[in-house]
Coordinates of C-alpha atoms in Angstrom, one line a residue:
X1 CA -27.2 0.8 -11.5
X2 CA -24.6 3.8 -12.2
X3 CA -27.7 6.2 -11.8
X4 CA -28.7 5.1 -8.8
X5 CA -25.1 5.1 -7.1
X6 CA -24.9 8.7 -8.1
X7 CA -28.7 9.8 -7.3
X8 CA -28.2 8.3 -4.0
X9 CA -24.5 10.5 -3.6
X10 CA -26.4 13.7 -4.0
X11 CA -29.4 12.8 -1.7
X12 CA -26.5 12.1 1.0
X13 CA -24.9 15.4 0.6
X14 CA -28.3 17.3 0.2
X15 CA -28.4 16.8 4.4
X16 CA -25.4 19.4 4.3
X17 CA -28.0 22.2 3.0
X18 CA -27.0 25.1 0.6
X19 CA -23.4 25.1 1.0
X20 CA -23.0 22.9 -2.0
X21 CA -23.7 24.0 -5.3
X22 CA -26.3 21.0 -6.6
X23 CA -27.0 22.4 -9.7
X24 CA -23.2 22.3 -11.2
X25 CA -22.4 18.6 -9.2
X26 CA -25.5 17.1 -11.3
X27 CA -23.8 18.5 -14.1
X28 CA -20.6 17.5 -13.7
X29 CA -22.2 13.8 -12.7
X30 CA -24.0 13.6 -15.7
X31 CA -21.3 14.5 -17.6
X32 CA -18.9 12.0 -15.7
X33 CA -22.0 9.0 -16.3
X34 CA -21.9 9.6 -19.8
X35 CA -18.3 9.3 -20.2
X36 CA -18.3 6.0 -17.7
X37 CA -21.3 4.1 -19.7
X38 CA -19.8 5.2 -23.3
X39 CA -16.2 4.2 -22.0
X40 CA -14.3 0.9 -23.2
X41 CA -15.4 0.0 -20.0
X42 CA -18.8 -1.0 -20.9
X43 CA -18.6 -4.6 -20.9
X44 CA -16.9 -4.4 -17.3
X45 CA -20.0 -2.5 -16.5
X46 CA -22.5 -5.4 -18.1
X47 CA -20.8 -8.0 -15.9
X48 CA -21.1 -5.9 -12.7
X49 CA -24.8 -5.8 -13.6
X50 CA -24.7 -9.6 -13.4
X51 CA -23.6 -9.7 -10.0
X52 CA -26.0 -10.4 -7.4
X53 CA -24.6 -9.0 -4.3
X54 CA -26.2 -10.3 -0.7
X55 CA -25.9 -7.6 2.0
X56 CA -24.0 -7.6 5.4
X57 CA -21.2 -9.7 3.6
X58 CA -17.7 -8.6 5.8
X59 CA -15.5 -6.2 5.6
X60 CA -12.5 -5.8 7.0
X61 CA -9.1 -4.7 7.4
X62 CA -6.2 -6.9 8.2
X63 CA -2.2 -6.0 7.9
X64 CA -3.3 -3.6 5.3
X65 CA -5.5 -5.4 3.1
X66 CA -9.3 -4.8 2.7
X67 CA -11.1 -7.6 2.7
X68 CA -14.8 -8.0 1.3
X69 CA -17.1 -10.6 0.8
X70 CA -16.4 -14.4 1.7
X71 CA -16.2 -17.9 0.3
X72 CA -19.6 -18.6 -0.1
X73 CA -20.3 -16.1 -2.8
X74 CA -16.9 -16.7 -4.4
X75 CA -18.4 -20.2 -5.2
X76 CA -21.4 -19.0 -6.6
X77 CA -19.6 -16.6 -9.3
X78 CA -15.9 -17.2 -9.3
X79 CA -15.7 -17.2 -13.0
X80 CA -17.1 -14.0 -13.3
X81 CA -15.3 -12.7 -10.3
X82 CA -11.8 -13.5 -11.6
X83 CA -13.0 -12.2 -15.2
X84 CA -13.9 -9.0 -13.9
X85 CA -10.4 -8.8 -11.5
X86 CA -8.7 -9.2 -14.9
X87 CA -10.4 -6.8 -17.0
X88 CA -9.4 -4.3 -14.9
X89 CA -5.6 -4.7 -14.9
X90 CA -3.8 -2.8 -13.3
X91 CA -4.8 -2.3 -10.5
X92 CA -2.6 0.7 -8.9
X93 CA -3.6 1.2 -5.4
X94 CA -4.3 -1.5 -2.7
X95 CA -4.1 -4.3 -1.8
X96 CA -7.5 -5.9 -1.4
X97 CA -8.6 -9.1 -0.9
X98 CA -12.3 -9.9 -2.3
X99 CA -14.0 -13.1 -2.0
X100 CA -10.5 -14.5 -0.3
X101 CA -8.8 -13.7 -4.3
X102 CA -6.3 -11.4 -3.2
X103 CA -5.1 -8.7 -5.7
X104 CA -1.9 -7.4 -4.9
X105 CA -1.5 -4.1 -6.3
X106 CA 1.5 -2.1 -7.5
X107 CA 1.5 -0.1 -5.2
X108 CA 1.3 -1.0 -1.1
X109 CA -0.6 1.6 -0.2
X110 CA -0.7 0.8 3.2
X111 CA 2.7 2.4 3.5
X112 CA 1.3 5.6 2.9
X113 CA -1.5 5.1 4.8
X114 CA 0.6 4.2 8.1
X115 CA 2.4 7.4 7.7
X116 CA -0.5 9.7 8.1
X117 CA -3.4 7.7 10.2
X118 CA -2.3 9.3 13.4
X119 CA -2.4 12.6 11.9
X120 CA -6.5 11.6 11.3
X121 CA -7.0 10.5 14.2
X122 CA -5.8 12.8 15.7
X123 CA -8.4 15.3 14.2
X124 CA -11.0 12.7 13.5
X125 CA -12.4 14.9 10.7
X126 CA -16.0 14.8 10.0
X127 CA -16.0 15.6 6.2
X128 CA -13.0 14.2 4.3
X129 CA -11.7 14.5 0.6
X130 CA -9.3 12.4 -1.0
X131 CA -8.1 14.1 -4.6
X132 CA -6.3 11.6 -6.9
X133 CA -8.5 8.7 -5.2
X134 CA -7.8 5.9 -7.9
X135 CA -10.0 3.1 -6.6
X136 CA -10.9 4.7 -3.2
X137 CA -8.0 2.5 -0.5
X138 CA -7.8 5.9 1.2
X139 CA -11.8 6.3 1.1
X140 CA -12.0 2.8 3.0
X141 CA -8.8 3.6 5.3
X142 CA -10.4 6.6 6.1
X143 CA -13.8 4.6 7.5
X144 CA -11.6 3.7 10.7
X145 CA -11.8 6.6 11.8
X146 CA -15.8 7.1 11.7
X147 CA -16.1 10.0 9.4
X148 CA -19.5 11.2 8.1
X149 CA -18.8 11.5 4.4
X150 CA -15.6 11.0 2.7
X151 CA -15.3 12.0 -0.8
X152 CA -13.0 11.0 -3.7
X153 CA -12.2 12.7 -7.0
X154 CA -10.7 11.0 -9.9
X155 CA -11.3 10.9 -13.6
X156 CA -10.7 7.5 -14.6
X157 CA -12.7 5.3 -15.7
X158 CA -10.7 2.1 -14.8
X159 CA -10.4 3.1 -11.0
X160 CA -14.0 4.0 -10.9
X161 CA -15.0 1.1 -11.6
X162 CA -12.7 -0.9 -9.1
X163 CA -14.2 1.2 -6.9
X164 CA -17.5 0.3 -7.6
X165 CA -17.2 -3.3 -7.8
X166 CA -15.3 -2.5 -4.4
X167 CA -18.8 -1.0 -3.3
X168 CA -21.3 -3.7 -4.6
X169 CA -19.8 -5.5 -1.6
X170 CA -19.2 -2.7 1.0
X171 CA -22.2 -0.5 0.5
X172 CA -21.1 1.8 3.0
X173 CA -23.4 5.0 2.1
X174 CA -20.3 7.9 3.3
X175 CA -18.2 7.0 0.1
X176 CA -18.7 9.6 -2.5
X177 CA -16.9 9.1 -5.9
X178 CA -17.2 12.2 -8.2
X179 CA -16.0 11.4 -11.2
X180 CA -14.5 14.7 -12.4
X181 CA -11.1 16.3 -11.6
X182 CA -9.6 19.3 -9.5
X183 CA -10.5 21.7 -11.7
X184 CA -14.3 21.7 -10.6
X185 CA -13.4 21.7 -7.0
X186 CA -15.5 24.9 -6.3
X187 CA -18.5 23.0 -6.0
X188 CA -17.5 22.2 -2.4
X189 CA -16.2 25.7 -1.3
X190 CA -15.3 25.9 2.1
X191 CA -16.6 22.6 2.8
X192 CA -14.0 19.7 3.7
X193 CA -12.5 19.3 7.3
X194 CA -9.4 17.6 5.8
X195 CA -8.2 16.7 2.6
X196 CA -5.9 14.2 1.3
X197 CA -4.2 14.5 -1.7
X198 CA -1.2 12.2 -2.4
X199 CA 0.5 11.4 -5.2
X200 CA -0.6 14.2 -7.4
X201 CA 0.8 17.6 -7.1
X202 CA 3.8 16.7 -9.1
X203 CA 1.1 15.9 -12.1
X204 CA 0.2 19.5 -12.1
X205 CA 1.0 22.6 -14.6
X206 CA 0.4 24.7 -11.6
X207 CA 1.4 24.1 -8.3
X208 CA 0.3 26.9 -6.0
X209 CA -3.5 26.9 -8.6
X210 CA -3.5 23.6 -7.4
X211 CA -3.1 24.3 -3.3
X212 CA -5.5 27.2 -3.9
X213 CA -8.2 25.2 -5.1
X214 CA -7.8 22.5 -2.4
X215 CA -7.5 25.6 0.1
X216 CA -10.6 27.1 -1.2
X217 CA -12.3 23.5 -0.7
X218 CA -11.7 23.2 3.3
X219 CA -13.2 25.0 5.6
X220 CA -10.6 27.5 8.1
X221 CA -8.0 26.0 9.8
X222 CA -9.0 22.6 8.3
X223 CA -6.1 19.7 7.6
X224 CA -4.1 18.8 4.3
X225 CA -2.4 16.0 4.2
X226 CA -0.1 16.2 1.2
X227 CA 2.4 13.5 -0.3
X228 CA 4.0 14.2 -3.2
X229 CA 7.6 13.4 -5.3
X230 CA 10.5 15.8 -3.8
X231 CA 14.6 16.3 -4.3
X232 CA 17.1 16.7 -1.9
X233 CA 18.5 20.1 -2.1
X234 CA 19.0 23.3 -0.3
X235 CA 16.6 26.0 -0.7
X236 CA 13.2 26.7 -2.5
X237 CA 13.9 25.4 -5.8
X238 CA 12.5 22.9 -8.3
X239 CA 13.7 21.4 -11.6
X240 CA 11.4 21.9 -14.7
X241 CA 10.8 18.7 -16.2
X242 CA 11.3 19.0 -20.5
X243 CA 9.9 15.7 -20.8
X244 CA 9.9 13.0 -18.5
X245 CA 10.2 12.0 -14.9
X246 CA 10.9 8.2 -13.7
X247 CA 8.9 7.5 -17.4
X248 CA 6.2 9.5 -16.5
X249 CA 5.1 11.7 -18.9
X250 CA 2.7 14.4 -16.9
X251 CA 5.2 15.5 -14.4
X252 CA 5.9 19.4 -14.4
X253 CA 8.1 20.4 -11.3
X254 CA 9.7 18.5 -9.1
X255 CA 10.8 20.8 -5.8
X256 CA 12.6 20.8 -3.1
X257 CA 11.1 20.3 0.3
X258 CA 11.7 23.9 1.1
X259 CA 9.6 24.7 -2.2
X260 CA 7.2 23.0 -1.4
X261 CA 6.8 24.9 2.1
X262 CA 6.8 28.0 0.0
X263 CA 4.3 27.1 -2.2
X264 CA 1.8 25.9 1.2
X265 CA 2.3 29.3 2.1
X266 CA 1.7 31.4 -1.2
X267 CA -1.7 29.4 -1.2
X268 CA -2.5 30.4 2.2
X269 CA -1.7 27.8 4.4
X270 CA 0.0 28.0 7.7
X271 CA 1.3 25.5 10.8
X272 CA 2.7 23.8 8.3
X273 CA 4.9 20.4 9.1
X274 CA 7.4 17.6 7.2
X275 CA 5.7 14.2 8.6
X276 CA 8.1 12.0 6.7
X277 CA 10.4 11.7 4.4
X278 CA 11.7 8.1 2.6
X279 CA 12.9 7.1 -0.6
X280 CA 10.8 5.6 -2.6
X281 CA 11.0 1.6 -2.6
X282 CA 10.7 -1.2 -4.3
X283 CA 9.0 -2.9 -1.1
X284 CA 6.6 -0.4 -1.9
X285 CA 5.7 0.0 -5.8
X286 CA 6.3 -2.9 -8.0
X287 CA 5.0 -4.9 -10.7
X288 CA 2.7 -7.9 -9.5
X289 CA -0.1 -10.2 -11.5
X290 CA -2.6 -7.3 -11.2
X291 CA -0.3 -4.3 -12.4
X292 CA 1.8 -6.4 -14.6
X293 CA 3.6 -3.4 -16.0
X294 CA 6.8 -1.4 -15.5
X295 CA 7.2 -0.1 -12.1
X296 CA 9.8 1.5 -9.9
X297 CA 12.7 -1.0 -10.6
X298 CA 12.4 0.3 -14.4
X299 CA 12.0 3.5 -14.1
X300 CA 15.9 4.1 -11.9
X301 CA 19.0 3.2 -13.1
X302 CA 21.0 0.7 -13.6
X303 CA 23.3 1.9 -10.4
X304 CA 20.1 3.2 -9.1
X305 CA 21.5 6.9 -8.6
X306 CA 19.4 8.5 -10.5
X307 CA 15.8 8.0 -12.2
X308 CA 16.3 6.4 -15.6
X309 CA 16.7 9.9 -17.3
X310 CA 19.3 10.9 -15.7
X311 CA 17.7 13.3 -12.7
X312 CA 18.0 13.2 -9.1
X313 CA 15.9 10.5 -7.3
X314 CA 12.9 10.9 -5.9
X315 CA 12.1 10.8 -2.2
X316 CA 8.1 10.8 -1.0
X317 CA 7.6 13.5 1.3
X318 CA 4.5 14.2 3.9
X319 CA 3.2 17.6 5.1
X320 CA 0.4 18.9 6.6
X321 CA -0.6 21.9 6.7
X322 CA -3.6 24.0 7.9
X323 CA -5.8 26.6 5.7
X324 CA -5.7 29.8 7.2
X325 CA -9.0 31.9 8.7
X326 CA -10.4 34.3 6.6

């Protein structure tokens, strides 16, 4: 089942010739199947061998929920259905609705997604990367606007396989999941006409590395959309986080919006423009049945001032940006 997903990713991208390097995406595949099957996830992945998926169910998206499959098949295997929702708490990124069970996610992602569709459609990219993809809400978002391929990059094992129970009902042949990280994105030099990549800069050691390698990935004069965490402040400065950030333990540097303009340029992108910029919400990210954990509300103060640790809030910022020619 696993095999054949990723057998039938390559043989999609194989119709884009020699710009791709096959040889080190089977490796990195293999490598990412073998981690997935030995995972804690294996008895997530012996139920989703049990399902029995017609074709041509729906799919749709209404008010910001994608919705799969119908009532009919939700009959048929409810149990299992609302086993498998369950066993893959939490469930960051959505919401979706499958089999009319909605699972509200922590975060509503379709507040992101409102703030940069017009900037796709715009440019109705044919290739498309999402980095950070989590259980692929972009990667279907990004459907409407009738790419070719649209590839995702995340390494965990939880969102992939959201994503692929996702699938089992969608089947739609352009969604790519690569289950390996930034760090191997030379494999598709100079190949994306836009990438997304939200919520993850701030997780990085490395900033500018970071917008180089996405740089290096699109072809010249392609589109980034970035979101990431920023401060208010004047100037191109960032605070150097010692330990944590909101609770979060992998955050680095948090900038300025004027940093983060200085960093797009040191990696050699140019036009580059502030979409929005909002606090973050609780309307937005909060704790629900399906991400049942601590969430926004817990990680501010009391007076909500400040995060929890004392440091200036943060605000979610959009850019875009182009990658220079050569």
């Amino acid at each position: 089942m696993l095999e054949k997903y990723f057998q039938n990713n390559i043989s999609l991208l194989k119709e884009y010739g020699e710009s791709l390097n096959f040889s080190e995406l089977s490796s990195l595949r293999d490598l990412g199947l073998k981690k997935l099957k030995a995972s804690t996830f294996s008895k997530i992945y012996s139920n989703l061998q049990k399902l029995s998926i017609p074709k041509n169910l729906s799919f749709e998206v209404s008010e910001g929920v994608i919705k799969v499959g119908n009532d009919n098949y939700l009959n048929q295997n409810k149990e299992l259905l609302l086993d498998l929702f369950e066993q893959l708490i939490p469930w960051r990124t959505g919401p979706f609705q499958i089999c009319n069970q909605r699972i509200d996610a922590e975060w509503q992602s379709f507040f992101k997604w409102d703030k940069i569709k017009d900037l796709l459609s715009t440019h109705k990219p044919n290739k498309i990367l999402d980095i950070g993809c989590a259980n692929g809400y972009f990667m279907y978002r990004a459907l409407e606007n009738n790419p070719r391929l649209v590839v995702g990059l995340d390494t965990s094992e939880r969102s992939f396989f959201q994503f692929f129970l996702l699938q089992n009902f969608v089947r739609d042949k352009r969604l790519v999941y690569e289950p390996f990280g930034m760090e191997s994105l030379d494999v598709y030099k100079d190949f994306f006409d836009c990438v997304i990549c939200m919520g993850v800069l701030y997780h990085r050691r490395n900033p500018i590395a970071s917008l180089t390698a996405i740089k290096e990935a699109m072809r010249p004069r392609g589109t980034l959309i970035l979101e990431t965490i920023c401060i208010k402040g004047e100037g191109a400065n960032a605070i150097c986080i010692a330990d944590r950030y909101a609770k979060m333990r992998n955050v680095y540097f948090v900038p300025t919006v004027e940093a983060v303009k200085v960093w797009l340029e040191r990696s050699s992108f140019d036009s580059i423009e502030v979409i929005d910029v909002s606090a973050a919400s609780v309307d937005e990210q909060r704790k629900t049945k399906y991400a049942p954990y601590e969430s926004l509300e817990e990680f501010l103060s009391e007076d909500k001032k400040t995060t929890i640790e004392g440091h200036p809030l943060p605000l979610r910022v959009v850019f875009s940006a182009k990658r220079k020619k050569k």
